[in-house]
Amino acid sequence: MIIGVPREIKNGETRVSMTPNLCRRLVAMRKRVLIERDAGRSAGFLDREYEQAGAEIAADPDDVWGAADLVLKVKEPLEGEFERMREGQTLFTYLHLAAAPALGQALKRKRVLGIAYETVEAADGSLPLLKPMSQIAGRLAVQVGAYFLQSQNGGSGVLLGGIPGTSPGRVVILGAGNSGAHACRMATGMGAHVTVLDVDSRKLDALDAEYHGRIVTLVSNPANVERALAESDLLIGAVLIPAARAPIVATRDMVGAMRDGGVVVDIAIDQGGCIETIHPTSHEEPTYVVQGVVHYAVPNMPAMVGRTSTIALTQATEPFVVALADKGVERALAEHPGLARGVNTRDGSIVHPQVAAVLGG
């Protein structure tokens, strides 16, 4: 098996899908590894480290895509990469097809076996390859929100933690999953007043127990969301429905009721976003203003901390990559039901039920 690692081309992307340590392990298994030149540089991994681990460095992305049986990436292929994919190839990466119908069509047309990190499941039904990036995005969302709340960055000038004699900033988090829980941890650590809303009362119970009543937990419904947003300084969208488009939880009118200079950070933007006024932004142009509120929606937010994110991601993907390399793709999928649930496209069709429900087969 030839395993290829192209350099990520998404705007501002700094992560890489393989560390030298993982490369060394695959080479020891007698697999050929092709790494595109400078693929790991932004994450602090140099070509010579991959060469020392036994990889071959390719100067051209076509050399990687053209030779690889298994392509490992971080982010979904962009339009310029569609024609580099080929029939019979396996692609293992974040796909988020519910928000990327053109990519879904390209994978079908090229008859690529597309395995999406975000739908691979552990034995308990959790999402082990989504978890580390969700945790990082949740923590970064508060940092980003605090930055854009600063007056010189277009915000209302609120310090989230306040100081004695002033009120702390108010943070509202929509969703109490991995990203929402980690956003809550960061915001409470900074001393903010935190409200978390979710439709799952068990998640709210767990957070309430963890913080001993130091946060407000509310069942997510339109009335509660509207009241919470009217008093908020920072809104963080962290709603996830695996493989499906995120539902709109905060409407345009709700966002319009926020104070001028408030900030919205939508972590769910990979799946279309859960805030009606949101659309994707980039690391080069991260924000825009709607109804006096600053909006931030960079889909590859974890790329802000490329080295940490790369290490966290590859630690999670390594067992699955090793299984694919060691057993071959079909045997690995047959023996690992959770990995098989990561398959989104096969033989020219979309086969994941939730994705197919959005895009069709």
Short mmCIF file of C-alpha atoms in Angstrom, two decimals:
data_model
loop_
_atom_site.label_atom_id
_atom_site.label_comp_id
_atom_site.label_asym_id
_atom_site.label_seq_id
_atom_site.Cartn_x
_atom_site.Cartn_y
_atom_site.Cartn_z
CA MET A 1 0.00 0.00 0.00
CA ILE A 2 1.16 3.51 -0.85
CA ILE A 3 0.04 6.16 1.64
CA GLY A 4 0.03 9.77 0.49
CA VAL A 5 -0.01 12.97 2.53
CA PRO A 6 -0.65 16.11 0.42
CA ARG A 7 -0.03 19.57 1.79
CA GLU A 8 -3.25 21.24 2.96
CA ILE A 9 -4.33 24.11 0.71
CA LYS A 10 -7.33 25.49 2.61
CA ASN A 11 -6.90 29.13 3.59
CA GLY A 12 -4.88 29.42 6.79
CA GLU A 13 -4.62 25.65 7.31
CA THR A 14 -1.51 24.72 9.32
CA ARG A 15 -2.23 21.12 10.28
CA VAL A 16 -0.88 17.98 8.64
CA SER A 17 -2.43 14.52 8.68
CA MET A 18 0.71 12.59 9.65
CA THR A 19 3.49 13.20 12.15
CA PRO A 20 7.00 11.77 11.68
CA ASN A 21 6.25 9.31 14.49
CA LEU A 22 3.23 7.89 12.64
CA CYS A 23 5.26 7.86 9.43
CA ARG A 24 7.99 5.83 11.13
CA ARG A 25 5.44 3.29 12.33
CA LEU A 26 3.95 2.85 8.85
CA VAL A 27 7.36 2.51 7.21
CA ALA A 28 8.26 -0.16 9.79
CA MET A 29 5.18 -2.00 8.51
CA ARG A 30 6.80 -1.88 5.05
CA LYS A 31 4.38 0.68 3.67
CA ARG A 32 5.53 3.32 1.22
CA VAL A 33 4.79 6.85 2.47
CA LEU A 34 4.77 9.87 0.16
CA ILE A 35 4.74 13.31 1.80
CA GLU A 36 4.31 16.46 -0.26
CA ARG A 37 7.14 18.94 0.25
CA ASP A 38 6.56 21.23 3.26
CA ALA A 39 3.31 19.46 4.17
CA GLY A 40 4.22 19.58 7.86
CA ARG A 41 6.18 22.83 8.01
CA SER A 42 3.37 24.99 9.40
CA ALA A 43 2.88 22.49 12.23
CA GLY A 44 6.60 22.46 13.00
CA PHE A 45 7.47 19.17 11.26
CA LEU A 46 10.20 19.50 8.64
CA ASP A 47 10.79 17.41 5.53
CA ARG A 48 14.04 16.04 6.92
CA GLU A 49 12.15 14.61 9.90
CA TYR A 50 9.88 12.69 7.54
CA GLU A 51 12.86 11.54 5.47
CA GLN A 52 14.57 10.31 8.62
CA ALA A 53 11.36 8.42 9.41
CA GLY A 54 11.54 6.72 6.00
CA ALA A 55 9.16 8.80 3.89
CA GLU A 56 9.72 9.98 0.34
CA ILE A 57 9.29 13.70 -0.25
CA ALA A 58 7.31 14.59 -3.37
CA ALA A 59 7.72 18.00 -4.99
CA ASP A 60 4.33 18.00 -6.69
CA PRO A 61 0.88 17.25 -5.24
CA ASP A 62 0.03 15.30 -8.41
CA ASP A 63 2.78 12.85 -7.52
CA VAL A 64 1.15 12.22 -4.14
CA TRP A 65 -2.43 11.98 -5.35
CA GLY A 66 -1.47 10.02 -8.43
CA ALA A 67 0.44 7.27 -6.61
CA ALA A 68 -1.41 6.94 -3.31
CA ASP A 69 -3.80 4.10 -2.60
CA LEU A 70 -4.73 5.77 0.69
CA VAL A 71 -4.73 9.58 0.92
CA LEU A 72 -4.61 11.07 4.40
CA LYS A 73 -5.70 14.68 4.81
CA VAL A 74 -6.97 17.00 7.52
CA LYS A 75 -9.53 19.11 5.67
CA GLU A 76 -11.86 18.19 2.85
CA PRO A 77 -10.49 18.41 -0.70
CA LEU A 78 -11.11 21.78 -2.33
CA GLU A 79 -12.27 22.25 -5.90
CA GLY A 80 -8.70 22.45 -7.20
CA GLU A 81 -8.06 18.96 -5.81
CA PHE A 82 -11.16 17.25 -7.21
CA GLU A 83 -9.47 16.21 -10.45
CA ARG A 84 -6.48 14.79 -8.58
CA MET A 85 -8.68 12.13 -6.97
CA ARG A 86 -8.99 8.87 -8.88
CA GLU A 87 -11.20 5.81 -9.01
CA GLY A 88 -10.33 3.11 -6.49
CA GLN A 89 -8.60 5.53 -4.13
CA THR A 90 -9.40 5.72 -0.44
CA LEU A 91 -9.58 9.18 1.14
CA PHE A 92 -9.45 9.50 4.94
CA THR A 93 -10.11 13.03 6.19
CA TYR A 94 -12.75 15.39 7.54
CA LEU A 95 -15.39 15.59 4.80
CA HIS A 96 -18.46 17.37 6.28
CA LEU A 97 -20.38 16.54 3.11
CA ALA A 98 -23.70 17.86 4.39
CA ALA A 99 -22.24 21.35 3.98
CA ALA A 100 -20.21 20.52 0.84
CA PRO A 101 -22.49 19.07 -1.86
CA ALA A 102 -19.99 19.79 -4.67
CA LEU A 103 -17.41 17.63 -2.94
CA GLY A 104 -19.98 14.88 -2.51
CA GLN A 105 -20.65 14.93 -6.25
CA ALA A 106 -16.92 14.85 -7.03
CA LEU A 107 -16.36 11.84 -4.76
CA LYS A 108 -19.26 10.07 -6.46
CA ARG A 109 -18.03 10.92 -9.93
CA LYS A 110 -14.49 9.78 -9.15
CA ARG A 111 -15.79 6.67 -7.34
CA VAL A 112 -13.58 7.40 -4.33
CA LEU A 113 -14.04 5.51 -1.08
CA GLY A 114 -14.47 8.47 1.26
CA ILE A 115 -14.03 7.81 4.99
CA ALA A 116 -14.91 10.84 7.09
CA TYR A 117 -13.15 11.44 10.39
CA GLU A 118 -16.29 13.05 11.77
CA THR A 119 -18.49 9.95 11.42
CA VAL A 120 -16.04 7.26 12.61
CA GLU A 121 -17.42 5.84 15.85
CA ALA A 122 -15.94 4.24 18.95
CA ALA A 123 -17.50 1.17 20.55
CA ASP A 124 -19.63 3.37 22.81
CA GLY A 125 -21.01 5.35 19.87
CA SER A 126 -18.86 8.43 20.54
CA LEU A 127 -16.93 10.22 17.79
CA PRO A 128 -13.22 9.81 18.65
CA LEU A 129 -11.82 11.67 15.64
CA LEU A 130 -14.12 14.65 16.05
CA LYS A 131 -13.51 14.91 19.78
CA PRO A 132 -9.99 16.44 19.89
CA MET A 133 -10.74 19.13 17.32
CA SER A 134 -14.05 19.91 19.02
CA GLN A 135 -12.23 20.35 22.31
CA ILE A 136 -9.66 22.66 20.75
CA ALA A 137 -12.31 24.66 18.88
CA GLY A 138 -14.33 25.05 22.06
CA ARG A 139 -11.38 26.46 23.96
CA LEU A 140 -10.31 28.69 21.09
CA ALA A 141 -13.84 30.06 20.67
CA VAL A 142 -13.60 31.82 24.02
CA GLN A 143 -10.12 33.18 23.28
CA VAL A 144 -11.29 34.44 19.90
CA GLY A 145 -14.46 35.90 21.39
CA ALA A 146 -12.51 37.71 24.11
CA TYR A 147 -10.17 39.16 21.47
CA PHE A 148 -12.94 40.51 19.26
CA LEU A 149 -14.81 41.93 22.25
CA GLN A 150 -11.91 44.36 22.63
CA SER A 151 -12.82 47.88 21.55
CA GLN A 152 -10.06 48.20 18.95
CA ASN A 153 -11.28 44.98 17.30
CA GLY A 154 -14.84 46.21 16.85
CA GLY A 155 -16.24 44.79 20.06
CA SER A 156 -18.15 46.33 22.91
CA GLY A 157 -15.08 46.68 25.13
CA VAL A 158 -16.16 44.06 27.68
CA LEU A 159 -13.54 42.15 29.66
CA LEU A 160 -15.00 38.67 30.10
CA GLY A 161 -13.66 38.21 33.61
CA GLY A 162 -14.34 41.78 34.72
CA ILE A 163 -12.54 43.09 37.81
CA PRO A 164 -13.79 43.78 41.34
CA GLY A 165 -16.49 46.43 41.16
CA THR A 166 -17.53 45.60 37.57
CA SER A 167 -19.77 42.94 36.10
CA PRO A 168 -18.18 40.03 34.23
CA GLY A 169 -18.96 39.48 30.59
CA ARG A 170 -21.87 37.21 29.73
CA VAL A 171 -21.15 34.17 27.57
CA VAL A 172 -23.96 32.08 26.06
CA ILE A 173 -23.08 28.65 24.69
CA LEU A 174 -25.50 26.78 22.45
CA GLY A 175 -24.73 23.08 22.87
CA ALA A 176 -23.22 21.12 25.75
CA GLY A 177 -21.26 18.52 23.77
CA ASN A 178 -17.47 18.34 23.56
CA SER A 179 -16.92 21.77 22.06
CA GLY A 180 -19.55 23.44 24.23
CA ALA A 181 -18.22 21.84 27.41
CA HIS A 182 -14.68 22.99 26.65
CA ALA A 183 -15.88 26.48 25.80
CA CYS A 184 -17.64 26.47 29.16
CA ARG A 185 -14.42 25.44 30.90
CA MET A 186 -12.46 28.27 29.32
CA ALA A 187 -15.13 30.91 29.91
CA THR A 188 -15.64 30.01 33.56
CA GLY A 189 -11.87 29.89 34.03
CA MET A 190 -11.70 33.47 32.79
CA GLY A 191 -14.38 34.48 35.30
CA ALA A 192 -17.23 35.09 32.85
CA HIS A 193 -20.91 34.64 33.63
CA VAL A 194 -21.76 31.52 31.59
CA THR A 195 -25.10 30.18 30.36
CA VAL A 196 -25.23 26.85 28.52
CA LEU A 197 -28.28 25.68 26.59
CA ASP A 198 -28.90 22.19 25.23
CA VAL A 199 -31.84 19.94 24.40
CA ASP A 200 -30.26 17.05 26.34
CA SER A 201 -30.96 17.49 30.05
CA ARG A 202 -28.40 14.82 30.93
CA LYS A 203 -25.60 16.95 29.51
CA LEU A 204 -26.88 19.94 31.44
CA ASP A 205 -27.05 17.86 34.63
CA ALA A 206 -23.42 16.82 34.14
CA LEU A 207 -22.25 20.40 33.67
CA ASP A 208 -24.26 21.62 36.64
CA ALA A 209 -22.67 18.93 38.82
CA GLU A 210 -19.18 19.74 37.53
CA TYR A 211 -19.47 23.47 38.22
CA HIS A 212 -21.52 23.21 41.43
CA GLY A 213 -24.06 25.75 40.28
CA ARG A 214 -21.49 28.34 39.12
CA ILE A 215 -23.00 28.34 35.62
CA VAL A 216 -26.56 28.66 34.39
CA THR A 217 -27.96 25.69 32.49
CA LEU A 218 -31.13 25.98 30.42
CA VAL A 219 -33.09 23.65 28.20
CA SER A 220 -32.70 24.94 24.66
CA ASN A 221 -35.96 26.30 23.28
CA PRO A 222 -36.68 29.51 21.38
CA ALA A 223 -37.85 31.44 24.44
CA ASN A 224 -34.80 30.55 26.54
CA VAL A 225 -32.38 31.22 23.69
CA GLU A 226 -33.98 34.60 23.00
CA ARG A 227 -33.78 35.68 26.65
CA ALA A 228 -30.19 34.51 27.03
CA LEU A 229 -28.98 36.25 23.87
CA ALA A 230 -30.59 39.56 24.82
CA GLU A 231 -28.20 39.82 27.77
CA SER A 232 -25.12 38.23 26.16
CA ASP A 233 -21.78 39.70 25.17
CA LEU A 234 -20.41 36.55 23.50
CA LEU A 235 -22.48 33.88 21.77
CA ILE A 236 -20.82 30.55 20.94
CA GLY A 237 -22.62 28.15 18.61
CA ALA A 238 -21.62 24.56 19.36
CA VAL A 239 -24.54 22.47 18.11
CA LEU A 240 -23.72 19.19 16.38
CA ILE A 241 -25.87 16.59 14.67
CA PRO A 242 -23.38 14.00 13.32
CA ALA A 243 -23.17 13.95 9.51
CA ALA A 244 -26.14 16.31 9.16
CA ARG A 245 -26.48 20.03 8.67
CA ALA A 246 -26.57 21.92 11.95
CA PRO A 247 -30.02 23.23 12.85
CA ILE A 248 -30.59 26.97 13.18
CA VAL A 249 -30.92 27.65 16.89
CA ALA A 250 -30.34 31.42 17.03
CA THR A 251 -32.42 33.40 14.54
CA ARG A 252 -31.56 36.72 12.90
CA ASP A 253 -33.95 38.53 15.24
CA MET A 254 -32.32 36.93 18.29
CA VAL A 255 -28.87 38.02 17.14
CA GLY A 256 -30.21 41.49 16.43
CA ALA A 257 -31.30 41.76 20.05
CA MET A 258 -27.72 41.38 21.28
CA ARG A 259 -25.86 44.47 22.44
CA ASP A 260 -23.94 46.41 19.78
CA GLY A 261 -20.36 45.18 19.73
CA GLY A 262 -21.36 41.72 20.87
CA VAL A 263 -19.53 38.78 19.30
CA VAL A 264 -20.76 35.55 17.70
CA VAL A 265 -18.41 32.56 17.22
CA ASP A 266 -20.01 29.60 15.43
CA ILE A 267 -18.02 26.39 15.88
CA ALA A 268 -20.70 24.51 13.94
CA ILE A 269 -19.83 26.31 10.70
CA ASP A 270 -18.28 23.10 9.27
CA GLN A 271 -21.81 21.70 9.26
CA GLY A 272 -23.42 24.90 7.99
CA GLY A 273 -23.64 26.78 11.28
CA CYS A 274 -26.35 26.98 13.93
CA ILE A 275 -26.83 30.77 13.82
CA GLU A 276 -28.97 32.24 11.06
CA THR A 277 -26.72 35.22 10.35
CA ILE A 278 -23.54 33.16 9.99
CA HIS A 279 -21.52 32.30 6.90
CA PRO A 280 -17.98 30.91 6.60
CA THR A 281 -15.05 33.27 6.99
CA SER A 282 -11.30 32.68 6.77
CA HIS A 283 -8.16 33.25 8.81
CA GLU A 284 -7.30 36.15 6.50
CA GLU A 285 -10.73 37.79 6.88
CA PRO A 286 -12.14 36.21 10.03
CA THR A 287 -15.04 38.52 10.86
CA TYR A 288 -17.91 40.56 9.49
CA VAL A 289 -20.63 42.63 11.17
CA VAL A 290 -24.38 42.04 11.00
CA GLN A 291 -26.82 44.20 12.98
CA GLY A 292 -23.97 45.63 15.02
CA VAL A 293 -22.70 42.19 16.07
CA VAL A 294 -19.25 40.87 15.13
CA HIS A 295 -19.44 37.40 13.52
CA TYR A 296 -16.54 34.92 13.45
CA ALA A 297 -16.93 31.63 11.55
CA VAL A 298 -13.59 30.18 10.43
CA PRO A 299 -14.22 26.51 9.55
CA ASN A 300 -10.67 25.38 10.34
CA MET A 301 -10.33 27.18 13.64
CA PRO A 302 -7.97 24.54 15.17
CA ALA A 303 -5.39 25.54 12.53
CA MET A 304 -4.68 28.55 14.77
CA VAL A 305 -2.73 26.10 16.93
CA GLY A 306 -1.43 23.83 14.21
CA ARG A 307 1.12 21.86 16.18
CA THR A 308 -1.16 21.09 19.12
CA SER A 309 -3.99 20.24 16.74
CA THR A 310 -1.82 18.00 14.56
CA ILE A 311 -0.54 16.02 17.51
CA ALA A 312 -4.03 15.67 19.01
CA LEU A 313 -5.59 14.65 15.70
CA THR A 314 -2.95 12.12 14.66
CA GLN A 315 -2.97 10.49 18.09
CA ALA A 316 -6.68 9.88 17.53
CA THR A 317 -6.42 8.75 13.89
CA GLU A 318 -3.33 6.54 14.31
CA PRO A 319 -5.11 3.30 15.33
CA PHE A 320 -7.45 3.59 12.35
CA VAL A 321 -4.68 4.46 9.90
CA VAL A 322 -2.61 1.53 11.14
CA ALA A 323 -5.59 -0.81 10.75
CA LEU A 324 -6.18 0.36 7.15
CA ALA A 325 -2.49 -0.05 6.31
CA ASP A 326 -2.01 -3.37 8.08
CA LYS A 327 -5.18 -5.21 7.08
CA GLY A 328 -6.04 -3.46 3.84
CA VAL A 329 -9.05 -1.20 3.48
CA GLU A 330 -11.78 -3.78 2.96
CA ARG A 331 -10.66 -6.11 5.74
CA ALA A 332 -10.17 -3.20 8.14
CA LEU A 333 -13.69 -1.96 7.43
CA ALA A 334 -15.11 -5.46 7.89
CA GLU A 335 -13.36 -5.98 11.23
CA HIS A 336 -13.94 -2.49 12.66
CA PRO A 337 -17.65 -1.54 12.58
CA GLY A 338 -16.91 1.91 13.98
CA LEU A 339 -14.46 2.63 11.17
CA ALA A 340 -16.98 1.30 8.65
CA ARG A 341 -19.49 3.86 9.93
CA GLY A 342 -17.03 6.48 8.76
CA VAL A 343 -17.61 5.52 5.13
CA ASN A 344 -19.53 8.31 3.42
CA THR A 345 -19.02 7.47 -0.25
CA ARG A 346 -18.41 4.18 -2.05
CA ASP A 347 -18.68 2.97 -5.66
CA GLY A 348 -20.12 6.23 -6.90
CA SER A 349 -22.79 6.60 -4.21
CA ILE A 350 -23.27 8.37 -0.90
CA VAL A 351 -23.79 5.51 1.52
CA HIS A 352 -23.88 7.16 4.95
CA PRO A 353 -27.59 7.39 5.88
CA GLN A 354 -27.50 10.86 7.45
CA VAL A 355 -25.43 12.33 4.63
CA ALA A 356 -27.62 10.67 2.00
CA ALA A 357 -30.69 12.14 3.69
CA VAL A 358 -29.26 15.60 3.04
CA LEU A 359 -27.60 15.14 -0.34
CA GLY A 360 -29.30 12.07 -1.74
CA GLY A 361 -27.49 8.85 -2.68
#
